[in-house]
Short mmCIF file of C-alpha atoms and ligand atoms in Angstrom, two decimals:
data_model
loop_
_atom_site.label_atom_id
_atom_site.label_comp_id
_atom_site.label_asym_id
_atom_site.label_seq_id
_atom_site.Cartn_x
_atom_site.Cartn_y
_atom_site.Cartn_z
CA UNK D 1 -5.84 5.02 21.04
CA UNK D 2 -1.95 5.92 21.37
CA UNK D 3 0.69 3.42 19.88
CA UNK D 4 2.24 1.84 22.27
CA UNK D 5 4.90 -0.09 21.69
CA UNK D 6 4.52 -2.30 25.18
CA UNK D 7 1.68 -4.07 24.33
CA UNK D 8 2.13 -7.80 24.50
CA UNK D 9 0.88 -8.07 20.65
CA UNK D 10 4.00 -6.59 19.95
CA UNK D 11 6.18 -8.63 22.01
CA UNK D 12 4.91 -12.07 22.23
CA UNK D 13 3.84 -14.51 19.20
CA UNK D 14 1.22 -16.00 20.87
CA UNK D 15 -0.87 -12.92 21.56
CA UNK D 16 0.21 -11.58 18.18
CA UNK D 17 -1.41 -14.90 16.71
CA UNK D 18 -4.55 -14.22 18.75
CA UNK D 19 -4.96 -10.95 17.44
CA UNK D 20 -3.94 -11.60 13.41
CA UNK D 21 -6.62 -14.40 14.19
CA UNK D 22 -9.48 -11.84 15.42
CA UNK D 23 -8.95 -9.52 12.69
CA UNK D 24 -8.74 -12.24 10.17
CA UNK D 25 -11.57 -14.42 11.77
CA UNK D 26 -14.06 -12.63 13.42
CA UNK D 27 -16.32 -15.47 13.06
CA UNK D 28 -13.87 -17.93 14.00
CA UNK D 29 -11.20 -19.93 11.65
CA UNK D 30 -11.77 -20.06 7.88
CA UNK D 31 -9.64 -22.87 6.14
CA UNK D 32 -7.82 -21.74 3.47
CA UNK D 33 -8.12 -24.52 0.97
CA UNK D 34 -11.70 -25.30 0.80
CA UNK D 35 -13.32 -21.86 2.70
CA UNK D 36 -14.69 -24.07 4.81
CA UNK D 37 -15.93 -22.67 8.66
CA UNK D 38 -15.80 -25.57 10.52
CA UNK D 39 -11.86 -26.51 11.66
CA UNK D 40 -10.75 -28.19 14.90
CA UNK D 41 -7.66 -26.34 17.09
CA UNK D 42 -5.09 -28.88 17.43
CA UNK D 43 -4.06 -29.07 20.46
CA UNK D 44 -1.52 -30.90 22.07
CA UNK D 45 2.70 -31.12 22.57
CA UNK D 46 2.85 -32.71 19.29
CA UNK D 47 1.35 -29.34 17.19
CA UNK D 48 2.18 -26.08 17.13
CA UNK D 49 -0.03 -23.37 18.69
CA UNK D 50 -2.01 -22.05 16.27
CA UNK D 51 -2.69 -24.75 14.20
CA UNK D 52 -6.03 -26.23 13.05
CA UNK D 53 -7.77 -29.35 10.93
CA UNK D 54 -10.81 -28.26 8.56
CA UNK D 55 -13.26 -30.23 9.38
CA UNK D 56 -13.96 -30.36 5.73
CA UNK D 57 -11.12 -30.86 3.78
CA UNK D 58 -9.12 -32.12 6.49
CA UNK D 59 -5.92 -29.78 5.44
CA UNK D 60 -4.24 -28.48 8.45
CA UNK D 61 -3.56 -24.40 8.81
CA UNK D 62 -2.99 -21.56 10.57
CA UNK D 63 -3.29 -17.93 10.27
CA UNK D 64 -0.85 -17.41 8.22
CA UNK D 65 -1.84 -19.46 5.55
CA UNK D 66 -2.04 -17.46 2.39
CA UNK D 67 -1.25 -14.26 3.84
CA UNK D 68 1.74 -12.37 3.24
CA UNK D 69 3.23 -13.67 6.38
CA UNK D 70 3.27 -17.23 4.71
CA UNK D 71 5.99 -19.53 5.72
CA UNK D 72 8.03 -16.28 7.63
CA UNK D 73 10.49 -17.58 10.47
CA UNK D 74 10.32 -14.34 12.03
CA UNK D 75 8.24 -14.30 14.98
CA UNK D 76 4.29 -13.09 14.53
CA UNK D 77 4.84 -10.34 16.90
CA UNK D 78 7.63 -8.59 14.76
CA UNK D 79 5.02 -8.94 11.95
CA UNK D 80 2.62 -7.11 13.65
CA UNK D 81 4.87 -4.13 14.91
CA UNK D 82 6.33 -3.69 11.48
CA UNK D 83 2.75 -3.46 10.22
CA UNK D 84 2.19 -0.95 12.84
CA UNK D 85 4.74 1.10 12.87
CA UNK D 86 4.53 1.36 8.86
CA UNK D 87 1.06 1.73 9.44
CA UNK D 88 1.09 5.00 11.54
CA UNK D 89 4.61 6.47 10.05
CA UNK D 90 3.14 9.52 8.00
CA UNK D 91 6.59 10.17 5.48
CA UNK D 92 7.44 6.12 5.09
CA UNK D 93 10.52 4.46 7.26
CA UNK D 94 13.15 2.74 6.34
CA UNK D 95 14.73 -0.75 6.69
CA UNK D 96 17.33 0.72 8.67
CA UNK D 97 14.97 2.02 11.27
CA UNK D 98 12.82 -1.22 11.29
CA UNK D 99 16.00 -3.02 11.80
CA UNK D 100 17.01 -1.34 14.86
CA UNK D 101 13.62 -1.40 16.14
CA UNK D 102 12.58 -5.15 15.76
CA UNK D 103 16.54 -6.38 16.17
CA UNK D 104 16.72 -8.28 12.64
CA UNK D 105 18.97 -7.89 10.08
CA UNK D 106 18.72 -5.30 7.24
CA UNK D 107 17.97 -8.10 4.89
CA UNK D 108 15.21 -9.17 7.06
CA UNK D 109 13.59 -5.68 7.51
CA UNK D 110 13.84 -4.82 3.77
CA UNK D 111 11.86 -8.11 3.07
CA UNK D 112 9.26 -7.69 5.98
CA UNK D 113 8.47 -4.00 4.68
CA UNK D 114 8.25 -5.49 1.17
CA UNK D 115 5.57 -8.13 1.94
CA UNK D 116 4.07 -5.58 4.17
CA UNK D 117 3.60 -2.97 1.08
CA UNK D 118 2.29 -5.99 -0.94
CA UNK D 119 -0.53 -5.92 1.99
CA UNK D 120 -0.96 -2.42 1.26
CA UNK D 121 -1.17 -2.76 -2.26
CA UNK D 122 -4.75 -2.04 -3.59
CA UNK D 123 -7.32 -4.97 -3.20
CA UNK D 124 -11.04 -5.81 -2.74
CA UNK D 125 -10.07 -6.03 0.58
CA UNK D 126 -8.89 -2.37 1.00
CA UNK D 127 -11.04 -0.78 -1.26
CA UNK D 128 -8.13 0.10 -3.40
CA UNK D 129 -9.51 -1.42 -6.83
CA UNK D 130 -12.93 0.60 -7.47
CA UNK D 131 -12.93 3.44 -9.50
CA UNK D 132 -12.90 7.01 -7.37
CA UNK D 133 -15.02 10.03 -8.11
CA UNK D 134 -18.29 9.55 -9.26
CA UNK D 135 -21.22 12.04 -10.34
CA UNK D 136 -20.72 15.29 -8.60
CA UNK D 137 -17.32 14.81 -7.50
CA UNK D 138 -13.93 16.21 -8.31
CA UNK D 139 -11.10 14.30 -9.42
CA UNK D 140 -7.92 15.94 -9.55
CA UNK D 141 -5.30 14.20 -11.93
CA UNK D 142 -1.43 15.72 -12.59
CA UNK D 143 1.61 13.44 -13.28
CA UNK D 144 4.95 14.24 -11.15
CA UNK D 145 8.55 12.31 -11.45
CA UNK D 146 9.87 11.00 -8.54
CA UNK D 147 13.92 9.23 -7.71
CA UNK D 148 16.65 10.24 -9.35
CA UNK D 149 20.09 9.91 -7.92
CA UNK D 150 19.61 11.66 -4.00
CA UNK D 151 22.02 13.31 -1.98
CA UNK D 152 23.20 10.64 0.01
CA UNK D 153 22.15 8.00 -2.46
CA UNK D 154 22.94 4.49 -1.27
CA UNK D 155 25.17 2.74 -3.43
CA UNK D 156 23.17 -0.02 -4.53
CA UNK D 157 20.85 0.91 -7.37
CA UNK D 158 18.91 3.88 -7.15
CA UNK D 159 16.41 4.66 -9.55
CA UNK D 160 18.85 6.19 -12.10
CA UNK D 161 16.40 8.81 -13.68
CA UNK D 162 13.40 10.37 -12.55
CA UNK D 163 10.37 8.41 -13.08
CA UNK D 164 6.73 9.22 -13.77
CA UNK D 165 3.70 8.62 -11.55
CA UNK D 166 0.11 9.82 -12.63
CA UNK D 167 -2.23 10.26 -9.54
CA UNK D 168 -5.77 10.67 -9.31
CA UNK D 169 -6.88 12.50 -5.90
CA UNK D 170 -10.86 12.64 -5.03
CA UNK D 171 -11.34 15.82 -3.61
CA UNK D 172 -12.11 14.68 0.15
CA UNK D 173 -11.54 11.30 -0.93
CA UNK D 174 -9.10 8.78 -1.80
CA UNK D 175 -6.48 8.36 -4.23
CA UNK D 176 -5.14 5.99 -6.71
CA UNK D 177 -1.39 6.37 -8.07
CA UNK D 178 0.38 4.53 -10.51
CA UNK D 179 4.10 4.38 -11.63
CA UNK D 180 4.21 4.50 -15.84
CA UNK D 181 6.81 4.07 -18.33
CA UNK D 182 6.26 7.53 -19.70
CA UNK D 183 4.11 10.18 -19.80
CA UNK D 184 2.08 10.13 -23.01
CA UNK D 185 -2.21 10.76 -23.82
CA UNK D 186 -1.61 6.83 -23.89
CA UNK D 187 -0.28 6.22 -20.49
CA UNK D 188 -2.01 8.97 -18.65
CA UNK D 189 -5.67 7.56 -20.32
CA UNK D 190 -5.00 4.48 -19.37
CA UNK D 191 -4.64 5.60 -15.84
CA UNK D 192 -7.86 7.89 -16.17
CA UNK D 193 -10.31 5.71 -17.28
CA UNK D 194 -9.23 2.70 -15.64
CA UNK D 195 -9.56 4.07 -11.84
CA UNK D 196 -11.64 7.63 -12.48
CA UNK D 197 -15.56 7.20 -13.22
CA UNK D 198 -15.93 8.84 -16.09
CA UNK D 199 -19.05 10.65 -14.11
CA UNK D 200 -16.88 12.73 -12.27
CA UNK D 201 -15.10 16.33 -12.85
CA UNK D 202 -11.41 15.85 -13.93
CA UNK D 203 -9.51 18.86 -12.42
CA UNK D 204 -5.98 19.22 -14.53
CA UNK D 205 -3.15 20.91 -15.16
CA UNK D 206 -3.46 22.88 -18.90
CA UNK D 207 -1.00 20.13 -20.69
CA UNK D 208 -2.10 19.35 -23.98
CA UNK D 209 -2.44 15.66 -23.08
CA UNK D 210 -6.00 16.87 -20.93
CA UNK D 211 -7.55 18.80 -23.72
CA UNK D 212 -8.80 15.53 -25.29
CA UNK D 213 -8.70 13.30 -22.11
CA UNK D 214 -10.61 15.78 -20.82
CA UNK D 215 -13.91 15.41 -23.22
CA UNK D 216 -14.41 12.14 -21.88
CA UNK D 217 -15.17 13.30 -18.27
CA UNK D 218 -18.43 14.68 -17.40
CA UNK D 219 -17.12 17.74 -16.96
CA UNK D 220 -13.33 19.16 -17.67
CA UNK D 221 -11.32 22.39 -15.78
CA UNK D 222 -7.72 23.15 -16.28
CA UNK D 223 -5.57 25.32 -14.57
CA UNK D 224 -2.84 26.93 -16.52
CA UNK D 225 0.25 26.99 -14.37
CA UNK D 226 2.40 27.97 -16.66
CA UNK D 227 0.62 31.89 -16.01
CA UNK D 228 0.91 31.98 -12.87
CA UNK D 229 -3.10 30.23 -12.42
CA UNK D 230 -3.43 27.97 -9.33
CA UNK D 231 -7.45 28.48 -9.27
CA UNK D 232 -9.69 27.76 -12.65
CA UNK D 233 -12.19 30.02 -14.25
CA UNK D 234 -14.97 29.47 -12.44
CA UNK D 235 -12.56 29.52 -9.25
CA UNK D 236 -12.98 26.10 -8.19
CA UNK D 237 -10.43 23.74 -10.31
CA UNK D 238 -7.47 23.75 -8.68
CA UNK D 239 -4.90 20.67 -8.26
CA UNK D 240 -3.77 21.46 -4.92
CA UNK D 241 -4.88 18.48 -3.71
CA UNK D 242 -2.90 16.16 -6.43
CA UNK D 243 0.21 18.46 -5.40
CA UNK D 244 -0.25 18.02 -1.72
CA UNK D 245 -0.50 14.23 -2.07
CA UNK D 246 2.62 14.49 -4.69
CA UNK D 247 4.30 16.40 -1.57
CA UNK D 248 3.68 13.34 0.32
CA UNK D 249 5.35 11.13 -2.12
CA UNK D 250 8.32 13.14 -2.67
CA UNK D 251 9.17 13.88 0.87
CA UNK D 252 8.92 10.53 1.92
CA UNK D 253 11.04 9.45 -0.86
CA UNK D 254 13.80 11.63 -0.36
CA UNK D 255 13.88 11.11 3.45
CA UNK D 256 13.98 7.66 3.77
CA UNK D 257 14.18 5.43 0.68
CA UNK D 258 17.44 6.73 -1.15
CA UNK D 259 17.81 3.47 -3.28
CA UNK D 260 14.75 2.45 -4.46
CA UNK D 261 14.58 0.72 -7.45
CA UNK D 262 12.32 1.79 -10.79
CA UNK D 263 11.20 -2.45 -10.11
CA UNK D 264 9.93 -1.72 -6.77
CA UNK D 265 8.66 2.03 -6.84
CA UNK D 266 4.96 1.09 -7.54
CA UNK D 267 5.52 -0.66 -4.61
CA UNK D 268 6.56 2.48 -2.26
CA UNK D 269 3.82 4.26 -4.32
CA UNK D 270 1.29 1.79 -3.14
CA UNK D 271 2.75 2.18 0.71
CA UNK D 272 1.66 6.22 0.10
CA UNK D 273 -1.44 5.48 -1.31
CA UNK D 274 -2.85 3.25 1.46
CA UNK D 275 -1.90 5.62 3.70
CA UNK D 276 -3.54 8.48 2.31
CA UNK D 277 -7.00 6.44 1.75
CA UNK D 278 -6.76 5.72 5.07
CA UNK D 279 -5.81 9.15 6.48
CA UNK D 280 -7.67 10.13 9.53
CA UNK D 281 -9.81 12.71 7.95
CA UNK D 282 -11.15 9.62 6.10
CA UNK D 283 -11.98 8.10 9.73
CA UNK D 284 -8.88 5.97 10.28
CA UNK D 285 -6.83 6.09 13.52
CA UNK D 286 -3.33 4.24 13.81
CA UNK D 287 -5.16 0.88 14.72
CA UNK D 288 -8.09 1.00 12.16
CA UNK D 289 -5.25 1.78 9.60
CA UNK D 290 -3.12 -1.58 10.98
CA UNK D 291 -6.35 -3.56 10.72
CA UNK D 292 -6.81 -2.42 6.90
CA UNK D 293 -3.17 -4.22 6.40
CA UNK D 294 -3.65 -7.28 7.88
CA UNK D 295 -7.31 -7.51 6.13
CA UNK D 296 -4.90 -7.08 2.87
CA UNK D 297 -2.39 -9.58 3.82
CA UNK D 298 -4.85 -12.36 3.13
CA UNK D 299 -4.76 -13.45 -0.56
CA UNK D 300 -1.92 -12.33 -1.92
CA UNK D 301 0.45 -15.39 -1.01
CA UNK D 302 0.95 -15.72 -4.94
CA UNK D 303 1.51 -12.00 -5.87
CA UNK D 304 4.32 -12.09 -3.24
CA UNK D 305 6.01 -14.71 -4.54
CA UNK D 306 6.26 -12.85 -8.11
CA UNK D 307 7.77 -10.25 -6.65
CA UNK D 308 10.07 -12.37 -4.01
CA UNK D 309 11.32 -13.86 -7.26
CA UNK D 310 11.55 -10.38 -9.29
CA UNK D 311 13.73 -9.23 -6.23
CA UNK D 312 16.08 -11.98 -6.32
CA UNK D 313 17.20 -12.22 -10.12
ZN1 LIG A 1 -10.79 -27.14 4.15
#
C-alpha cells in the first residue's frame, strides 16, 4: 500500500485515535494502571472522545496513556503522520521538513521526532533487545565515527568531534548499533557480547581489538583492509554489510541532521536501526513499519521524560 498523505488518519484526531486504538488494542481497551480488559467508553458532552473508566480500578484513560504521545497538545493526527513519514523516509528527515509538513513550529517538530525515536528505540516490543546471530549465522561487527562539524553546520551545537558507533549487522538480518565513549577491546566487548550470541560467526575488520574478541565467538574471520582484502580466506568474511548499513548512517547524518548533539546521537542511531530491522527485505512495507512504532510507543512514558529533562538543562 502507497503512502498517502490524504487519508483521514492523517488529518483528523478522531480517526487517528481510532486507529492508535486498533493497533494498540486489538482486543479492545487495556487500562493502563491495573492491565485490566474490562473499561467502559465514556461517553457523553461532559468527556472527551476517547476516554474510558476501567472497570477495575476505576482510573480513567485513553490511548495515550503511557505512550510517548502522553499528555501532547498536538493533535493525534499530526502524531500519526510524523510517525509515518519518519517511518517510510529511508536517509532520516529533519525538523525543518516535519515543520513545514504538519504546520508546527520547529520547536514542536524537533520534540515530536524526539519522542517518536524514543518509540523506535529498541524494546520487547520491537524486537530490538534480543541478541542477533545465533548458531550458523554471520555477524558482521566494525566500528565507524560519525558528526563532526558539517558543511553547513547549524549553529547550535553540533557534535564537536567525530564520535564512535560499533554495529553489529546479521547477515540477512537485523542490526543493533550503539554510540560509545571510545573505541577500546572494553567498549567494543561490551557491545559484542551483550547483543551478539556468542553462537554465531563474528565477521571483522583485522584490528587488533578482534584478535581476542574474536576467540569468544564460535567461529572468527577477519578481513585485512589495510591490504587491499574486502573478502576473507575462505572467501566468505566480508563486512560489506556493516559498511553498507554504516553508509546508511552517515548519509543520513550529513543530509539532514547537521546539529546533532553527542547527548542525542544514540538517539538518531536508534531512528537508523529500526529502520533497517524493519527494511522490506525483512517483510516490512511503509505501514507494517508505522505499526512497529506505535507498538513501541507504549511503555516508555518514563524513559521520555529522562530524556525531555536531559534536553532541557
Ligand atoms: Zn485499571
Amino acid at each position: 500500500m502507497a503512502f498517502d498523505i490524504t487519508n483521514p488518519i492523517y488529518n483528523d484526531a478522531d480517526k487517528a485515535r481510532i486507529h492508535l486504538e486498533q493497533q494498540l488494542w486489538p482486543e479492545g481497551p487495556v487500562c493502563p494502571h491495573c492491565a485490566s480488559q474490562h473499561a467502559t467508553a465514556l461517553e457523553g458532552k461532559a468527556h472527551r472522545k476517547g476516554l474510558y473508566q476501567c472497570n477495575s480500578c476505576r482510573e480513567q484513560f485513553s490511548v495515550m496513556v503511557g505512550t510517548v504521545f502522553e499528555r501532547s497538545k498536538i493533535g493525534l493526527h499530526k502524531w500519526v503522520l510524523a510517525t509515518h513519514l519518519m517511518a517510510a523516509s529511508k536517509k532520516g528527515m529533519s525538523a525543518k521538513q516535519i515543520e513545514r509538513m504538519l504546520g508546527v513550529t520547529y520547536k514542536t517538530a524537533w520534540f515530536m521526532m524526539h519522542r517518536i525515536r524514543e518509540a523506535m528505540s529498541p524494546s520487547d516490543n520491537n524486537e530490538g533487545t534480543d541478541p542477533i546471530g545465533g548458531a550458523g549465522k554471520v555477524v558482521e561487527a566494525d566500528e565507524t565515527f560519525v558528526g563532526g562539524k558539517a558543511k553547513n553546520a547549524h549553529k547550535s551545537k553540533p557534535i564537536p568531534t567525530k564520535q564512535p558507533v560499533v554495529a553489529l549487522v546479521e547477515r540477512g538480518g537485523k542490526a543493533r548499533a550503539k554510540h560509545v565513549a571510545d573505541v577500546t577491546a572494553k567498549t567494543v566487548r561490551e557491545v559484542l557480547v551483550t547483543h551478539a550470541s556468542r553462537k554465531s560467526e563474528l565477521n571483522t575488520d583485522d584490528a587488533l581489538i578482534y584478535y581476542w574478541l574474536g576467540k569468544e565467538f564460535a567461529k572468527h574471520q577477519s578481513v585485512n583492509h589495510s591490504a587491499g582484502e574486502y573478502v576473507g580466506k575462505d572467501g566468505a568474511a566480508t563486512t560489506n554489510t556493516a559498511e553498507s548499513f554504516f553508509a546508511l548512517i552517515k548519509r543520513g547524518m550529513m543530509g539532514t541532521f547537521h546539529s546533532v548533539s553527542e547527548a542525542h546521537l544514540q538517539r538518531y542511531v536508534d531512528e537508523f536501526v529500526f529502520r533497517w530491522n524493519h527494511r522490506i527485505a525483512l517483510g516490512c512495507d511503509d505501514h507494517t513499519r508505522a505499526n512497529a512504532i506505535v507498538k513501541g510507543a507504549a511503555g516508555k512514558r518514563l524513559t521520555y521524560r529522562r530524556t525531555n529533562e536531559a534536553a532541557n538543562a
